């Protein structure tokens, strides 16, 4: 068998790893770099456990606050109680993390960039075997459809946070600062990412034999399908928006910058 190819009977015996002459490695390299940097930043911020509230703003990494040890102003639900001593971000991190890790688009992105499986179209992967997603462990990726429903709850909470950012630090309505716009933009990006999700498309229009008998669901499916065509774009934009929102709150909460106030 030629070097660098998968031992599949009937596969063309091509000695080169790829016949592509373009810079096919650039996209997986960029994907790897950006995702790796995001993982480093998100891990650091999730464990930092400070500078995540700058009234009336709260970082999306720390909302909702499920523990009782959150910073004042985090709107703590407190259902986990006093026994939780670690960063409250660690309680909610598994949900957005699981949603993105199992996302159809991100799967393609990190299979290519982290596992090189394959690194690009028409480029042989280094692995000898490929068992696909129909068996353990990758069959677990099917859990994505449940993460989708969970993330709708998180999106709703972050939208409420964004609306609450129209209150001033004293809690009175009628405030708008740059942070308000940042939180609103982040909520919009997260909704676009979730509403363009493949599971969303299936939820609104799947398992129907006759679209003509379900005109409302057909209309919804048509709209979600339009969003779905741009899902990779929203996957990246929302990733950046979450990081930028958290970083903005960090800067304001730590006193590095002052939130510009419009009214
Ligand atoms: S397919 Fe990407 S979030 Fe569902």
CSV table of C-alpha atoms and ligand atoms in Angstrom, one decimal:
chain,number,residue,atom,x,y,z
A,1,UNK,CA,0.0,0.0,0.0
A,2,UNK,CA,1.3,3.4,-0.8
A,3,UNK,CA,2.6,5.5,2.0
A,4,UNK,CA,0.1,8.0,3.5
A,5,UNK,CA,-3.1,6.4,2.2
A,6,UNK,CA,-5.8,4.5,4.1
A,7,UNK,CA,-5.7,0.7,3.5
A,8,UNK,CA,-9.0,0.6,1.7
A,9,UNK,CA,-9.4,-2.1,-1.0
A,10,UNK,CA,-10.0,-0.6,-4.3
A,11,UNK,CA,-8.5,2.8,-3.4
A,12,UNK,CA,-6.3,4.3,-6.0
A,13,UNK,CA,-2.6,3.6,-5.3
A,14,UNK,CA,-1.1,7.1,-5.3
A,15,UNK,CA,2.3,7.5,-3.7
A,16,UNK,CA,1.9,11.2,-2.9
A,17,UNK,CA,-0.1,12.2,0.0
A,18,UNK,CA,-1.9,14.6,-2.2
A,19,UNK,CA,-1.8,15.9,-5.8
A,20,UNK,CA,-3.0,19.3,-4.7
A,21,UNK,CA,-0.6,22.1,-5.5
A,22,UNK,CA,-2.6,24.9,-3.7
A,23,UNK,CA,-2.1,26.0,-0.1
A,24,UNK,CA,-4.6,23.4,1.2
A,25,UNK,CA,-2.9,23.5,4.6
A,26,UNK,CA,-3.7,27.1,5.2
A,27,UNK,CA,-7.3,26.8,6.2
A,28,UNK,CA,-6.8,23.9,8.8
A,29,UNK,CA,-3.8,25.8,10.1
A,30,UNK,CA,-5.9,29.0,10.7
A,31,UNK,CA,-8.7,26.9,12.2
A,32,UNK,CA,-6.3,25.2,14.5
A,33,UNK,CA,-4.7,28.5,15.6
A,34,UNK,CA,-7.9,30.3,16.2
A,35,UNK,CA,-9.6,27.5,18.1
A,36,UNK,CA,-6.5,26.8,20.1
A,37,UNK,CA,-6.3,30.5,21.2
A,38,UNK,CA,-9.9,30.5,22.0
A,39,UNK,CA,-9.5,27.4,24.2
A,40,UNK,CA,-6.6,29.0,26.0
A,41,UNK,CA,-8.5,32.2,26.6
A,42,UNK,CA,-11.8,30.5,27.6
A,43,UNK,CA,-10.0,28.2,30.1
A,44,UNK,CA,-8.1,31.1,31.6
A,45,UNK,CA,-11.3,33.2,32.0
A,46,UNK,CA,-13.4,30.3,33.3
A,47,UNK,CA,-10.8,29.6,36.1
A,48,UNK,CA,-10.1,33.3,36.7
A,49,UNK,CA,-13.3,33.7,38.8
A,50,UNK,CA,-13.1,37.5,38.9
A,51,UNK,CA,-13.8,40.6,36.8
A,52,UNK,CA,-16.9,39.1,35.2
A,53,UNK,CA,-19.4,41.6,36.5
A,54,UNK,CA,-19.3,45.3,35.7
A,55,UNK,CA,-22.8,46.5,36.6
A,56,UNK,CA,-25.0,46.4,34.6
A,57,UNK,CA,-22.9,44.0,32.5
A,58,UNK,CA,-22.1,40.4,33.1
A,59,UNK,CA,-19.8,38.1,31.1
A,60,UNK,CA,-21.5,35.4,29.1
A,61,UNK,CA,-18.9,32.9,30.6
A,62,UNK,CA,-20.6,33.4,34.0
A,63,UNK,CA,-24.3,33.7,33.2
A,64,UNK,CA,-26.4,32.3,34.6
A,65,UNK,CA,-24.7,32.1,37.9
A,66,UNK,CA,-25.8,28.8,39.4
A,67,UNK,CA,-23.6,28.9,42.5
A,68,UNK,CA,-23.9,31.0,45.6
A,69,UNK,CA,-20.3,32.3,45.4
A,70,UNK,CA,-20.7,34.7,42.5
A,71,UNK,CA,-19.6,38.3,42.5
A,72,UNK,CA,-22.3,40.8,43.6
A,73,UNK,CA,-24.5,41.7,40.7
A,74,UNK,CA,-24.2,38.4,38.9
A,75,UNK,CA,-27.9,37.7,39.6
A,76,UNK,CA,-27.0,34.4,41.3
A,77,UNK,CA,-29.7,31.7,41.1
A,78,UNK,CA,-27.8,29.8,43.8
A,79,UNK,CA,-29.3,26.4,43.1
A,80,UNK,CA,-25.9,24.7,43.5
A,81,UNK,CA,-25.5,26.2,47.0
A,82,UNK,CA,-22.6,27.2,49.2
A,83,UNK,CA,-20.7,24.0,48.9
A,84,UNK,CA,-19.5,25.0,45.4
A,85,UNK,CA,-16.1,26.7,45.9
A,86,UNK,CA,-14.7,26.7,42.4
A,87,UNK,CA,-15.3,29.2,39.7
A,88,UNK,CA,-19.1,29.4,38.9
A,89,UNK,CA,-18.2,29.5,35.2
A,90,UNK,CA,-17.2,25.8,35.4
A,91,UNK,CA,-20.9,24.9,36.2
A,92,UNK,CA,-22.2,26.2,32.9
A,93,UNK,CA,-19.2,25.7,30.7
A,94,UNK,CA,-20.1,22.1,29.8
A,95,UNK,CA,-23.3,23.3,28.0
A,96,UNK,CA,-21.9,25.8,25.4
A,97,UNK,CA,-18.7,23.7,25.2
A,98,UNK,CA,-20.7,20.5,24.5
A,99,UNK,CA,-22.9,22.4,22.0
A,100,UNK,CA,-19.9,23.7,20.0
A,101,UNK,CA,-17.9,20.5,20.3
A,102,UNK,CA,-20.7,18.4,18.8
A,103,UNK,CA,-21.8,21.1,16.2
A,104,UNK,CA,-21.8,19.6,12.7
A,105,UNK,CA,-19.6,22.5,11.4
A,106,UNK,CA,-17.1,22.5,14.3
A,107,UNK,CA,-16.8,18.7,13.9
A,108,UNK,CA,-15.6,19.2,10.4
A,109,UNK,CA,-13.4,22.1,11.5
A,110,UNK,CA,-11.6,20.2,14.3
A,111,UNK,CA,-11.5,16.8,12.6
A,112,UNK,CA,-9.6,18.5,9.9
A,113,UNK,CA,-7.4,20.9,11.9
A,114,UNK,CA,-6.7,18.9,15.1
A,115,UNK,CA,-7.0,15.3,13.9
A,116,UNK,CA,-6.1,15.8,10.3
A,117,UNK,CA,-8.9,13.4,9.4
A,118,UNK,CA,-8.5,14.4,6.6
A,119,UNK,CA,-6.7,17.8,6.8
A,120,UNK,CA,-8.4,18.9,3.5
A,121,UNK,CA,-10.3,17.5,0.5
A,122,UNK,CA,-8.2,15.1,-1.6
A,123,UNK,CA,-5.4,15.0,1.1
A,124,UNK,CA,-4.7,11.7,2.7
A,125,UNK,CA,-5.0,11.5,6.4
A,126,UNK,CA,-2.2,10.0,8.5
A,127,UNK,CA,-4.5,7.5,10.3
A,128,UNK,CA,-4.7,3.9,9.2
A,129,UNK,CA,-8.3,3.4,10.2
A,130,UNK,CA,-11.5,5.4,10.2
A,131,UNK,CA,-14.5,4.0,12.1
A,132,UNK,CA,-16.7,7.0,11.5
A,133,UNK,CA,-19.4,8.4,13.8
A,134,UNK,CA,-21.6,5.3,13.8
A,135,UNK,CA,-19.9,3.7,16.7
A,136,UNK,CA,-18.3,4.6,20.0
A,137,UNK,CA,-16.8,7.0,20.8
A,138,UNK,CA,-17.9,9.4,18.0
A,139,UNK,CA,-21.5,8.2,18.1
A,140,UNK,CA,-21.7,10.4,21.2
A,141,UNK,CA,-21.8,13.4,18.8
A,142,UNK,CA,-25.5,12.6,18.4
A,143,UNK,CA,-26.1,14.3,21.7
A,144,UNK,CA,-25.9,17.6,19.8
A,145,UNK,CA,-29.7,17.7,19.3
A,146,UNK,CA,-30.1,17.8,23.1
A,147,UNK,CA,-27.4,20.4,23.6
A,148,UNK,CA,-29.4,22.5,21.1
A,149,UNK,CA,-32.4,22.6,23.4
A,150,UNK,CA,-30.2,23.4,26.4
A,151,UNK,CA,-28.6,26.3,24.5
A,152,UNK,CA,-31.9,27.9,23.8
A,153,UNK,CA,-32.3,28.4,27.5
A,154,UNK,CA,-28.8,29.9,27.7
A,155,UNK,CA,-29.5,32.2,24.7
A,156,UNK,CA,-32.7,33.4,26.5
A,157,UNK,CA,-30.8,34.1,29.7
A,158,UNK,CA,-28.1,36.0,27.8
A,159,UNK,CA,-30.8,38.0,26.0
A,160,UNK,CA,-32.3,38.9,29.3
A,161,UNK,CA,-28.8,40.0,30.4
A,162,UNK,CA,-28.5,42.2,27.3
A,163,UNK,CA,-31.9,43.8,28.0
A,164,UNK,CA,-31.0,44.3,31.6
A,165,UNK,CA,-27.9,46.2,30.3
A,166,UNK,CA,-30.4,49.1,29.5
A,167,UNK,CA,-30.4,49.7,33.3
A,168,UNK,CA,-27.8,51.8,35.0
A,169,UNK,CA,-25.5,50.4,37.7
A,170,UNK,CA,-28.2,51.5,40.3
A,171,UNK,CA,-30.8,49.4,38.5
A,172,UNK,CA,-32.8,52.2,36.9
A,173,UNK,CA,-34.0,51.8,33.3
A,174,UNK,CA,-32.9,54.2,30.6
A,175,UNK,CA,-29.2,53.6,30.3
A,176,UNK,CA,-27.1,52.7,27.3
A,177,UNK,CA,-23.4,52.3,27.2
A,178,UNK,CA,-21.0,50.7,24.8
A,179,UNK,CA,-21.3,47.6,26.9
A,180,UNK,CA,-25.1,47.5,26.2
A,181,UNK,CA,-24.4,47.3,22.5
A,182,UNK,CA,-21.7,44.7,23.0
A,183,UNK,CA,-24.1,42.4,25.0
A,184,UNK,CA,-26.9,42.9,22.5
A,185,UNK,CA,-24.6,42.1,19.5
A,186,UNK,CA,-23.5,39.0,21.4
A,187,UNK,CA,-27.0,37.8,22.0
A,188,UNK,CA,-27.9,38.3,18.3
A,189,UNK,CA,-24.9,36.4,17.2
A,190,UNK,CA,-25.7,33.5,19.6
A,191,UNK,CA,-29.3,33.4,18.4
A,192,UNK,CA,-28.1,33.3,14.7
A,193,UNK,CA,-25.7,30.5,15.5
A,194,UNK,CA,-28.4,28.5,17.3
A,195,UNK,CA,-31.2,29.2,14.7
A,196,UNK,CA,-28.9,28.2,11.9
A,197,UNK,CA,-28.1,24.9,13.6
A,198,UNK,CA,-28.8,21.7,11.7
A,199,UNK,CA,-30.7,20.4,14.7
A,200,UNK,CA,-32.9,23.5,14.6
A,201,UNK,CA,-33.6,22.9,11.0
A,202,UNK,CA,-34.6,19.3,11.8
A,203,UNK,CA,-36.6,20.4,14.8
A,204,UNK,CA,-38.8,22.8,12.8
A,205,UNK,CA,-39.1,20.9,9.5
A,206,UNK,CA,-38.0,17.3,10.1
A,207,UNK,CA,-40.0,14.1,10.2
A,208,UNK,CA,-42.7,15.6,8.0
A,209,UNK,CA,-44.1,13.6,5.0
A,210,UNK,CA,-46.1,16.4,3.5
A,211,UNK,CA,-44.9,20.0,3.8
A,212,UNK,CA,-48.3,21.1,2.2
A,213,UNK,CA,-50.1,19.9,5.4
A,214,UNK,CA,-47.8,21.9,7.6
A,215,UNK,CA,-47.5,25.4,6.0
A,216,UNK,CA,-46.3,27.1,9.2
A,217,UNK,CA,-43.6,24.5,9.8
A,218,UNK,CA,-42.7,24.7,6.1
A,219,UNK,CA,-42.3,28.4,6.3
A,220,UNK,CA,-40.2,28.1,9.5
A,221,UNK,CA,-38.1,25.4,7.8
A,222,UNK,CA,-37.6,27.6,4.8
A,223,UNK,CA,-36.3,30.5,7.0
A,224,UNK,CA,-34.1,28.3,9.1
A,225,UNK,CA,-32.7,26.7,5.9
A,226,UNK,CA,-31.6,30.2,4.8
A,227,UNK,CA,-29.8,30.7,8.1
A,228,UNK,CA,-28.4,27.2,7.9
A,229,UNK,CA,-26.6,28.1,4.6
A,230,UNK,CA,-24.5,30.5,6.7
A,231,UNK,CA,-24.0,28.4,9.8
A,232,UNK,CA,-20.2,28.2,9.6
A,233,UNK,CA,-20.1,32.0,9.4
A,234,UNK,CA,-22.2,32.3,12.5
A,235,UNK,CA,-20.2,29.6,14.3
A,236,UNK,CA,-17.1,31.8,14.0
A,237,UNK,CA,-18.8,35.2,14.5
A,238,UNK,CA,-20.5,34.0,17.7
A,239,UNK,CA,-17.3,32.5,19.0
A,240,UNK,CA,-15.6,35.8,18.6
A,241,UNK,CA,-18.6,37.7,20.0
A,242,UNK,CA,-18.5,35.6,23.2
A,243,UNK,CA,-14.8,36.2,23.7
A,244,UNK,CA,-15.1,39.9,22.9
A,245,UNK,CA,-18.0,40.4,25.2
A,246,UNK,CA,-16.2,38.6,28.1
A,247,UNK,CA,-13.1,40.6,27.4
A,248,UNK,CA,-15.0,43.9,27.4
A,249,UNK,CA,-16.6,43.1,30.7
A,250,UNK,CA,-13.1,42.1,32.0
A,251,UNK,CA,-11.7,45.5,30.9
A,252,UNK,CA,-14.5,47.5,32.5
A,253,UNK,CA,-14.7,45.3,35.7
A,254,UNK,CA,-10.9,45.5,36.3
A,255,UNK,CA,-11.0,49.3,35.8
A,256,UNK,CA,-8.8,49.1,32.7
A,257,UNK,CA,-11.3,51.2,30.7
A,258,UNK,CA,-14.4,53.1,31.5
A,259,UNK,CA,-17.6,52.1,29.7
A,260,UNK,CA,-18.5,54.9,27.3
A,261,UNK,CA,-22.1,56.0,28.1
A,262,UNK,CA,-24.5,57.2,25.4
A,263,UNK,CA,-27.3,58.1,27.7
B,1,LIG,S1,-24.9,22.1,13.7
B,1,LIG,FE1,-23.7,23.7,14.5
B,1,LIG,S2,-24.7,24.3,16.3
B,1,LIG,FE2,-25.9,22.7,15.5
